Short mmCIF file of C-alpha atoms in Angstrom, two decimals:
data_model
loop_
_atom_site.label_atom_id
_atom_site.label_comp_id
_atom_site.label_asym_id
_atom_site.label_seq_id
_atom_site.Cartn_x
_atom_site.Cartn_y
_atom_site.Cartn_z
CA UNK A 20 0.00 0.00 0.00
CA UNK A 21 2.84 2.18 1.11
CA UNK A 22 4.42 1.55 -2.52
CA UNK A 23 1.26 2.74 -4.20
CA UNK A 24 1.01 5.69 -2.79
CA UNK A 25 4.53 6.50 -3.64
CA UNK A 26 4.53 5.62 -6.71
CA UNK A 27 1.10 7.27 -7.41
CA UNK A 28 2.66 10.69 -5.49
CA UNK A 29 5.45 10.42 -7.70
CA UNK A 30 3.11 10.17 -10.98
CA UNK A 31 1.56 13.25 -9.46
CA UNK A 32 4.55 15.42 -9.04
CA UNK A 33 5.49 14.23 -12.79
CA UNK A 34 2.78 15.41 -14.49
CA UNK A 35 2.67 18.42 -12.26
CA UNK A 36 6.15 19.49 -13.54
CA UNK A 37 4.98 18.71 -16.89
CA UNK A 38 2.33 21.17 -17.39
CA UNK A 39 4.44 23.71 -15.41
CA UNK A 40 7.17 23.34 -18.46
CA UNK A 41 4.26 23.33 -21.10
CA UNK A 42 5.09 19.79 -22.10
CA UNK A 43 1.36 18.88 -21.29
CA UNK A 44 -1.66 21.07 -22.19
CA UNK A 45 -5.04 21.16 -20.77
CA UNK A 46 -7.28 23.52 -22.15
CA UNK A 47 -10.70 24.35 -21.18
CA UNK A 48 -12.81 23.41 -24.29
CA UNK A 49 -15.98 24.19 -21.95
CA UNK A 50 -17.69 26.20 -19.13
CA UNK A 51 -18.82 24.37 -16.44
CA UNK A 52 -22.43 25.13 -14.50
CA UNK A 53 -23.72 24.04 -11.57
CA UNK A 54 -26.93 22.07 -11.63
CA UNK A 55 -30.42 24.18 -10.75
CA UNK A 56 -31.62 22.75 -7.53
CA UNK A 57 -35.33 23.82 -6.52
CA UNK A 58 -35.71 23.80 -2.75
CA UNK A 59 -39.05 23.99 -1.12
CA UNK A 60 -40.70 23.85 1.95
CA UNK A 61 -39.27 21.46 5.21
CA UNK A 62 -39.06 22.30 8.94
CA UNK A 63 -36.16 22.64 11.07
CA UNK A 64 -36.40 20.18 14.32
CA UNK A 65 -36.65 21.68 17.67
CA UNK A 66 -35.36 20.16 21.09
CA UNK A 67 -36.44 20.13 24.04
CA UNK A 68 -33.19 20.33 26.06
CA UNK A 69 -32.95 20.36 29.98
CA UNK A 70 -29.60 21.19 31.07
CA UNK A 71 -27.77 21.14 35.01
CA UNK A 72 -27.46 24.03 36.81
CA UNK A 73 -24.24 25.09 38.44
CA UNK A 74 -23.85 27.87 41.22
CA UNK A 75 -20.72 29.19 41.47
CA UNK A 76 -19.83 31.10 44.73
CA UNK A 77 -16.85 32.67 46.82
CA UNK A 78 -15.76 32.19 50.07
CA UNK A 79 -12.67 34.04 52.15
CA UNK A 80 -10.75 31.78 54.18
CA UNK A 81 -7.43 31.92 55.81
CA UNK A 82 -4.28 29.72 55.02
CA UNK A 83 -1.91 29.06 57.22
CA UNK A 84 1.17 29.47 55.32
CA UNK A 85 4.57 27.58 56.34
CA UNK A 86 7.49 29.45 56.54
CA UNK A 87 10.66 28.79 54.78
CA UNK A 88 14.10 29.69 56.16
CA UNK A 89 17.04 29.69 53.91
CA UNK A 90 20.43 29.09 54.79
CA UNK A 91 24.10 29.72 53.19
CA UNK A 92 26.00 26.64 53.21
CA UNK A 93 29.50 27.25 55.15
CA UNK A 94 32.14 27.30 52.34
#
């Protein structure tokens, strides 16, 4: 599989550098359209959707915070 898609990247990049140096032409003989679509009526679905609810609050409080005492080590 691996092989494939080398060789069929490979076969890409070829004919890519072809038509850059003009060796290969591909001229537009045609325009193109898009097809006419005719779209009528339909309903968009509605939901009924019942969801959590979350109360998000604040409260002060004290930390005790541990001191840290730092030291020179004795050269």
């Amino acid at each position: 599989m691996r092989a494939f898609l080398g060789i069929l990247g490979l076969l890409v990049l070829v004919v890519a550098a072809l038509m850059i140096f003009q060796v290969i032409g591909i001229p537009q003989t045609q325009q193109g359209a898009l097809p006419q679509v005719k779209i009528e009526g339909g309903q968009v679905p509605k939901f009924d959707v019942e969801v959590g609810k979350v109360d998000v609050g604040t409260v002060n409080r004290t930390v005790e915070v541990p001191t840290v005492k730092v030291e020179k080590a004795a050269q």
